[in-house]
């Protein structure tokens, strides 16, 4: 699950109700009848992941901070015959949110930690679960000009390790995805200009910029039973950019 | 593909003929109609990988140094209705083999490099391919008493990076799997004694020792189109043992 | 410099005045006539680092949040004939401090980033400088039960990389020290009980628990001209505990 | 000690005799009265390291495969008043050498392992010792076109970890240095052409190419008592090139 928001009571509620509603439905695939909560999933990488998990059999809860974005994403995936619900995730009071989302470190790290802990009890009831945190190649090799973003992503590598060990006894696995340069709205400043795109591709030693879908298969895999012995690990999806050994 | 042997002309020949023979067969799954050469695959992790690739649609070539082991493995998998052929991979002259396999470093590193280069032309003819090298958790955190083995596995992490970059322009991806403690004949000295097994589990912070099948899904995934933006990476499959960030 | 506090105007002032005062003094050693600001330096690792930098010729500013601790540390080092001054570093308003130090992530990561940026202009005036951030082995291999601490330390590895690149053009190097288990007040819960100490030593594959002084030499080295081509790197000081390749 | 040759009986002999001869001499500095064997030390990084160790008080044994190079280096350092002896290190029979040095992997990895093991008994007699292996930034981020070299250097990262653990009980520390792009005869193809140099500097995010002396201080530090709690670690000296967290 992508982690870039805060779980509100309504989020947790939505998730639970999906779980109940889903008991009467039969899905196929490696994630059959699993429930997946994907945060920040109305667009880009999060949306690609949500669609993939749904295609692989999961009941997916789309979430984001804006109702209209959630509605649009849910409608799009339901239109494909997928089992999808939506919820707006936000913090109750505006002033709280302002403070909490004041910094990238808070949003990317603390919110991810809080969110994971919020869903743990529900996962335990189901006998276990799988969390996939989305970090970034910038966690290993800083993207220039994005210091706080990079550092927050490095912290997520550590969070993955820590949560994995903490939750191991509850049969919950925690892994991480570190995408390189992926064509999304978020990253468009890096590739909209053709010359800049070429320069980035050369610097990163890649032949092409990634697509959101390039990140979706690995998340589905990490959530599946096939990955049941993989926890605490980060997989880099960057087309061969220098990362780490 | 696991890399722990040397490609002889007969191996390459077997691979080609499988490819031709396979053109008349229709398989399903994420690896449909791909041809997979799995070295050291008559037992343990290699065998689990071979079976999984075949179940996912690939035409698999089992290989090893001993004819009877190959025959047994091929028969077992054909008995499951899978598309499998076998070949004995060896170096032509005995004295050459003796020298070449004289050290673990030669077998694990040079043979892997040579093998990969031997299959590249065939992959290029097919428009691309995927190589999966099998390293070990010992590459990151030394297994005590296994120095040369550990070092050869560390070298494979570097080989993965180097081959990935070299072969990127030919549409060949190269990734790596680093298993932790897996229950195989090879590792039985570590887990046959119950007390020793418990001690290892505590040291490695894992709840259970892995099974060969725990390594199979990720190899199939890395060979599939879903992983087309993943190259040069190593995935650790170790149940949460300390590895690397 | 150790980073575990916030730079207040009084800190910056102290640093500047030391610099001025020091112009009439001649010190010897690899850090002769350099000015070093060491935060959280009244005890343990920070104190050992401060003493070492002073012995190696630097004019050292001890800092901490409590006046009496600063006074004690300064007196101790001046008693050894070292060039040392002290300053109490705190955030102006109590309520601000409460919020700012509310979480380990804030103190360990944001404060380190802010502090570094606060001293950069002074370093630039001097033609360059060197920052040494103190992370922890827990950044790589989580210490059990210390999740937020570990994650904040992982973030510091990324902060080191990012600051190193950002400040490179201003001739400021940024490196990092990751101590393992060191005998300090902070870590005493881990080693006060003899049986627990032995268990930790076995788990960490070390013969002895480290001393604060084990961390001091490398900081002095990283601040010296000898390290002028080393930036963005983390050195682990852990007696051989598993860390990273 | 740099490791890029093979220890012959004459090498070991030279080392022992230096040790004996040295007992009547008094040297000062952090390495006072230590004996240092530096292989491949007649030029470039090895020579800079040898000189630095001698300046820091060690009795240094220069070694290389060619007598005239050894003589020249020894004369140069003795001319500076340093305590230096020389020895030609070679394998007894030419045909053996040919086979042993047949590949980069043999020379860089096996020879380093053999060499270390050859000096261990002598170190034990002295109550302990320190080994510094020279790897390369290419161990982490492949230098293009230098595959076998890069892989052998990656293997050295693992060798460092393994030897560190094996020799820990004998009070011998083993660390590693990973230089980036350093101006030596070996690397001149990368920087002799001004345009190429600029391109490399941009790719590696560095302001300047390193000098052999940039590698010398850290080796002296790692051999000193100040580093007595550092073992199994690799320090990257690359001017801020991307390396690893």
mmCIF file of N, CA and C in Angstrom, chain C residues 52 140 157-158 161 165 168-169 171 181-182 205-210 214 217-218 221 226 228-231 233-245, chain D residues 52 140 157-158 161 165 168-169 171 181-182 205-210 214 217-218 221 226 228-231 233-245:
data_model
loop_
_atom_site.group_PDB
_atom_site.id
_atom_site.type_symbol
_atom_site.label_atom_id
_atom_site.label_comp_id
_atom_site.label_asym_id
_atom_site.label_seq_id
_atom_site.Cartn_x
_atom_site.Cartn_y
_atom_site.Cartn_z
ATOM 1 N N UNK C 52 38.773 15.415 21.844
ATOM 2 C CA UNK C 52 39.729 15.030 20.805
ATOM 3 C C UNK C 52 39.996 16.167 19.818
ATOM 4 N N UNK C 140 21.338 1.181 9.986
ATOM 5 C CA UNK C 140 21.440 0.067 9.030
ATOM 6 C C UNK C 140 20.725 -1.183 9.523
ATOM 7 N N UNK C 157 21.606 9.296 7.251
ATOM 8 C CA UNK C 157 22.470 8.819 6.164
ATOM 9 C C UNK C 157 22.115 9.552 4.870
ATOM 10 N N UNK C 158 20.811 9.722 4.660
ATOM 11 C CA UNK C 158 20.380 10.440 3.465
ATOM 12 C C UNK C 158 20.684 11.927 3.567
ATOM 13 N N UNK C 161 24.235 12.560 2.539
ATOM 14 C CA UNK C 161 24.397 12.561 1.074
ATOM 15 C C UNK C 161 23.899 13.866 0.463
ATOM 16 N N UNK C 165 26.183 17.002 -1.272
ATOM 17 C CA UNK C 165 26.103 17.485 -2.645
ATOM 18 C C UNK C 165 25.760 18.968 -2.692
ATOM 19 N N UNK C 168 28.854 21.149 -1.617
ATOM 20 C CA UNK C 168 30.120 20.866 -2.275
ATOM 21 C C UNK C 168 30.695 22.113 -2.946
ATOM 22 N N UNK C 169 29.826 22.873 -3.572
ATOM 23 C CA UNK C 169 30.297 24.057 -4.295
ATOM 24 C C UNK C 169 30.803 25.153 -3.354
ATOM 25 N N UNK C 171 32.728 24.437 -0.795
ATOM 26 C CA UNK C 171 33.912 23.867 -0.149
ATOM 27 C C UNK C 171 33.610 23.378 1.274
ATOM 28 N N UNK C 181 27.446 -0.186 19.358
ATOM 29 C CA UNK C 181 27.120 -0.127 20.788
ATOM 30 C C UNK C 181 28.297 0.474 21.553
ATOM 31 N N UNK C 182 28.093 1.678 22.074
ATOM 32 C CA UNK C 182 29.142 2.413 22.786
ATOM 33 C C UNK C 182 28.702 2.577 24.243
ATOM 34 N N UNK C 205 28.392 -9.824 17.149
ATOM 35 C CA UNK C 205 29.668 -10.391 16.704
ATOM 36 C C UNK C 205 30.844 -9.510 17.074
ATOM 37 N N UNK C 206 30.801 -8.914 18.270
ATOM 38 C CA UNK C 206 31.922 -8.074 18.683
ATOM 39 C C UNK C 206 32.580 -8.643 19.932
ATOM 40 N N UNK C 207 33.851 -8.318 20.115
ATOM 41 C CA UNK C 207 34.574 -8.794 21.279
ATOM 42 C C UNK C 207 34.379 -7.877 22.470
ATOM 43 N N UNK C 208 34.172 -6.578 22.181
ATOM 44 C CA UNK C 208 33.992 -5.641 23.288
ATOM 45 C C UNK C 208 33.015 -4.553 22.874
ATOM 46 N N UNK C 209 32.393 -3.945 23.874
ATOM 47 C CA UNK C 209 31.550 -2.785 23.632
ATOM 48 C C UNK C 209 32.472 -1.580 23.467
ATOM 49 N N UNK C 210 32.104 -0.680 22.569
ATOM 50 C CA UNK C 210 32.974 0.455 22.286
ATOM 51 C C UNK C 210 33.001 1.496 23.389
ATOM 52 N N UNK C 214 36.452 5.738 21.052
ATOM 53 C CA UNK C 214 36.553 5.022 19.778
ATOM 54 C C UNK C 214 35.918 5.819 18.640
ATOM 55 N N UNK C 217 38.495 9.750 17.203
ATOM 56 C CA UNK C 217 39.566 9.857 16.212
ATOM 57 C C UNK C 217 39.034 10.035 14.803
ATOM 58 N N UNK C 218 38.008 9.286 14.465
ATOM 59 C CA UNK C 218 37.492 9.372 13.097
ATOM 60 C C UNK C 218 36.869 10.739 12.830
ATOM 61 N N UNK C 221 39.689 13.029 12.201
ATOM 62 C CA UNK C 221 40.211 12.741 10.870
ATOM 63 C C UNK C 221 39.325 13.355 9.790
ATOM 64 N N UNK C 226 43.368 15.886 5.690
ATOM 65 C CA UNK C 226 43.597 14.543 5.157
ATOM 66 C C UNK C 226 42.346 13.933 4.535
ATOM 67 N N UNK C 228 40.155 15.607 2.742
ATOM 68 C CA UNK C 228 39.559 16.631 1.874
ATOM 69 C C UNK C 228 38.859 16.071 0.638
ATOM 70 N N UNK C 229 39.103 14.805 0.338
ATOM 71 C CA UNK C 229 38.405 14.213 -0.826
ATOM 72 C C UNK C 229 37.292 13.258 -0.385
ATOM 73 N N UNK C 230 36.977 13.278 0.892
ATOM 74 C CA UNK C 230 35.920 12.410 1.427
ATOM 75 C C UNK C 230 34.719 13.269 1.783
ATOM 76 N N UNK C 231 33.628 13.092 1.098
ATOM 77 C CA UNK C 231 32.403 13.808 1.446
ATOM 78 C C UNK C 231 31.183 12.989 1.057
ATOM 79 N N UNK C 233 30.056 10.573 2.873
ATOM 80 C CA UNK C 233 30.261 9.191 3.302
ATOM 81 C C UNK C 233 29.928 8.985 4.782
ATOM 82 N N UNK C 234 29.564 7.763 5.102
ATOM 83 C CA UNK C 234 29.326 7.370 6.487
ATOM 84 C C UNK C 234 30.334 6.300 6.879
ATOM 85 N N UNK C 235 30.996 6.495 8.005
ATOM 86 C CA UNK C 235 31.939 5.499 8.507
ATOM 87 C C UNK C 235 31.316 4.825 9.731
ATOM 88 N N UNK C 236 31.258 3.515 9.689
ATOM 89 C CA UNK C 236 30.691 2.757 10.802
ATOM 90 C C UNK C 236 31.796 2.407 11.793
ATOM 91 N N UNK C 237 31.547 2.668 13.064
ATOM 92 C CA UNK C 237 32.517 2.369 14.126
ATOM 93 C C UNK C 237 31.818 1.422 15.095
ATOM 94 N N UNK C 238 31.931 0.133 14.827
ATOM 95 C CA UNK C 238 31.081 -0.788 15.581
ATOM 96 C C UNK C 238 31.772 -2.084 15.958
ATOM 97 N N UNK C 239 33.087 -2.106 15.857
ATOM 98 C CA UNK C 239 33.807 -3.301 16.283
ATOM 99 C C UNK C 239 33.520 -4.536 15.464
ATOM 100 N N UNK C 240 33.037 -4.345 14.257
ATOM 101 C CA UNK C 240 32.814 -5.483 13.361
ATOM 102 C C UNK C 240 31.387 -6.002 13.336
ATOM 103 N N UNK C 241 30.458 -5.298 13.961
ATOM 104 C CA UNK C 241 29.041 -5.684 13.838
ATOM 105 C C UNK C 241 28.637 -5.686 12.370
ATOM 106 N N UNK C 242 27.722 -6.561 12.003
ATOM 107 C CA UNK C 242 27.200 -6.487 10.638
ATOM 108 C C UNK C 242 26.640 -5.096 10.374
ATOM 109 N N UNK C 243 27.000 -4.504 9.264
ATOM 110 C CA UNK C 243 26.488 -3.171 8.947
ATOM 111 C C UNK C 243 25.998 -3.161 7.510
ATOM 112 N N UNK C 244 26.860 -2.805 6.587
ATOM 113 C CA UNK C 244 26.472 -2.813 5.168
ATOM 114 C C UNK C 244 27.737 -3.014 4.374
ATOM 115 N N UNK C 245 27.627 -3.396 3.127
ATOM 116 C CA UNK C 245 28.810 -3.592 2.302
ATOM 117 C C UNK C 245 29.495 -2.255 2.062
ATOM 118 N N UNK D 52 53.083 8.014 3.269
ATOM 119 C CA UNK D 52 52.333 8.526 4.408
ATOM 120 C C UNK D 52 52.539 7.666 5.662
ATOM 121 N N UNK D 140 31.014 -0.357 -6.271
ATOM 122 C CA UNK D 140 29.619 0.020 -6.013
ATOM 123 C C UNK D 140 28.894 0.453 -7.286
ATOM 124 N N UNK D 157 34.981 -6.059 -1.257
ATOM 125 C CA UNK D 157 34.117 -5.584 -0.165
ATOM 126 C C UNK D 157 33.692 -6.761 0.706
ATOM 127 N N UNK D 158 33.367 -7.863 0.041
ATOM 128 C CA UNK D 158 32.980 -9.056 0.780
ATOM 129 C C UNK D 158 34.165 -9.683 1.495
ATOM 130 N N UNK D 161 34.773 -7.948 4.761
ATOM 131 C CA UNK D 161 33.833 -8.391 5.802
ATOM 132 C C UNK D 161 34.233 -9.753 6.358
ATOM 133 N N UNK D 165 35.837 -10.672 10.204
ATOM 134 C CA UNK D 165 35.239 -11.551 11.207
ATOM 135 C C UNK D 165 36.172 -12.704 11.572
ATOM 136 N N UNK D 168 39.164 -11.386 13.769
ATOM 137 C CA UNK D 168 38.809 -10.579 14.932
ATOM 138 C C UNK D 168 39.380 -11.178 16.223
ATOM 139 N N UNK D 169 39.297 -12.483 16.343
ATOM 140 C CA UNK D 169 39.762 -13.136 17.567
ATOM 141 C C UNK D 169 41.282 -13.076 17.723
ATOM 142 N N UNK D 171 42.938 -10.298 17.104
ATOM 143 C CA UNK D 171 43.242 -8.877 17.250
ATOM 144 C C UNK D 171 43.783 -8.258 15.963
ATOM 145 N N UNK D 181 37.762 8.332 -8.724
ATOM 146 C CA UNK D 181 38.686 8.614 -9.824
ATOM 147 C C UNK D 181 39.898 9.386 -9.298
ATOM 148 N N UNK D 182 41.045 8.720 -9.299
ATOM 149 C CA UNK D 182 42.290 9.297 -8.776
ATOM 150 C C UNK D 182 43.279 9.437 -9.936
ATOM 151 N N UNK D 205 29.686 13.866 -10.362
ATOM 152 C CA UNK D 205 29.287 14.946 -9.447
ATOM 153 C C UNK D 205 30.436 15.403 -8.562
ATOM 154 N N UNK D 206 31.637 15.479 -9.125
ATOM 155 C CA UNK D 206 32.774 15.932 -8.316
ATOM 156 C C UNK D 206 33.356 17.209 -8.886
ATOM 157 N N UNK D 207 34.006 17.973 -8.029
ATOM 158 C CA UNK D 207 34.621 19.209 -8.479
ATOM 159 C C UNK D 207 36.023 18.985 -9.021
ATOM 160 N N UNK D 208 36.685 17.984 -8.466
ATOM 161 C CA UNK D 208 38.048 17.714 -8.932
ATOM 162 C C UNK D 208 38.322 16.219 -8.916
ATOM 163 N N UNK D 209 39.268 15.788 -9.740
ATOM 164 C CA UNK D 209 39.742 14.410 -9.703
ATOM 165 C C UNK D 209 40.692 14.280 -8.520
ATOM 166 N N UNK D 210 40.636 13.147 -7.844
ATOM 167 C CA UNK D 210 41.456 12.974 -6.656
ATOM 168 C C UNK D 210 42.941 12.810 -6.942
ATOM 169 N N UNK D 214 45.186 11.828 -1.515
ATOM 170 C CA UNK D 214 43.850 11.833 -0.910
ATOM 171 C C UNK D 214 43.500 10.472 -0.308
ATOM 172 N N UNK D 217 45.913 9.419 3.837
ATOM 173 C CA UNK D 217 45.575 9.738 5.223
ATOM 174 C C UNK D 217 44.641 8.712 5.835
ATOM 175 N N UNK D 218 43.650 8.308 5.093
ATOM 176 C CA UNK D 218 42.672 7.372 5.642
ATOM 177 C C UNK D 218 43.316 6.012 5.928
ATOM 178 N N UNK D 221 45.181 6.398 9.090
ATOM 179 C CA UNK D 221 44.195 6.421 10.182
ATOM 180 C C UNK D 221 43.698 5.019 10.509
ATOM 181 N N UNK D 226 43.712 4.804 16.800
ATOM 182 C CA UNK D 226 42.458 5.565 16.777
ATOM 183 C C UNK D 226 41.324 4.798 16.107
ATOM 184 N N UNK D 228 40.795 1.573 16.418
ATOM 185 C CA UNK D 228 40.807 0.208 16.965
ATOM 186 C C UNK D 228 39.420 -0.420 17.084
ATOM 187 N N UNK D 229 38.380 0.373 16.946
ATOM 188 C CA UNK D 229 37.024 -0.198 17.001
ATOM 189 C C UNK D 229 36.376 -0.245 15.616
ATOM 190 N N UNK D 230 37.189 0.005 14.584
ATOM 191 C CA UNK D 230 36.674 -0.016 13.211
ATOM 192 C C UNK D 230 37.235 -1.242 12.504
ATOM 193 N N UNK D 231 36.392 -2.164 12.146
ATOM 194 C CA UNK D 231 36.849 -3.325 11.377
ATOM 195 C C UNK D 231 35.726 -3.845 10.503
ATOM 196 N N UNK D 233 34.968 -2.516 7.664
ATOM 197 C CA UNK D 233 34.318 -1.381 6.998
ATOM 198 C C UNK D 233 35.078 -0.917 5.753
ATOM 199 N N UNK D 234 34.339 -0.328 4.840
ATOM 200 C CA UNK D 234 34.930 0.267 3.652
ATOM 201 C C UNK D 234 34.677 1.764 3.664
ATOM 202 N N UNK D 235 35.725 2.539 3.470
ATOM 203 C CA UNK D 235 35.576 3.991 3.387
ATOM 204 C C UNK D 235 35.770 4.416 1.934
ATOM 205 N N UNK D 236 34.789 5.149 1.421
ATOM 206 C CA UNK D 236 34.862 5.616 0.038
ATOM 207 C C UNK D 236 35.535 6.988 0.009
ATOM 208 N N UNK D 237 36.512 7.139 -0.873
ATOM 209 C CA UNK D 237 37.239 8.406 -1.021
ATOM 210 C C UNK D 237 37.046 8.850 -2.459
ATOM 211 N N UNK D 238 35.990 9.564 -2.715
ATOM 212 C CA UNK D 238 35.636 9.808 -4.110
ATOM 213 C C UNK D 238 35.138 11.217 -4.376
ATOM 214 N N UNK D 239 35.363 12.126 -3.448
ATOM 215 C CA UNK D 239 34.968 13.504 -3.704
ATOM 216 C C UNK D 239 33.479 13.720 -3.841
ATOM 217 N N UNK D 240 32.695 12.807 -3.319
ATOM 218 C CA UNK D 240 31.246 12.987 -3.338
ATOM 219 C C UNK D 240 30.510 12.269 -4.456
ATOM 220 N N UNK D 241 31.228 11.432 -5.215
ATOM 221 C CA UNK D 241 30.540 10.615 -6.232
ATOM 222 C C UNK D 241 29.472 9.766 -5.562
ATOM 223 N N UNK D 242 28.391 9.494 -6.275
ATOM 224 C CA UNK D 242 27.415 8.559 -5.708
ATOM 225 C C UNK D 242 28.096 7.241 -5.389
ATOM 226 N N UNK D 243 27.849 6.720 -4.188
ATOM 227 C CA UNK D 243 28.459 5.445 -3.825
ATOM 228 C C UNK D 243 27.384 4.557 -3.198
ATOM 229 N N UNK D 244 27.237 4.599 -1.898
ATOM 230 C CA UNK D 244 26.188 3.827 -1.230
ATOM 231 C C UNK D 244 25.827 4.559 0.040
ATOM 232 N N UNK D 245 24.670 4.223 0.604
ATOM 233 C CA UNK D 245 24.267 4.896 1.835
ATOM 234 C C UNK D 245 25.239 4.542 2.951
#
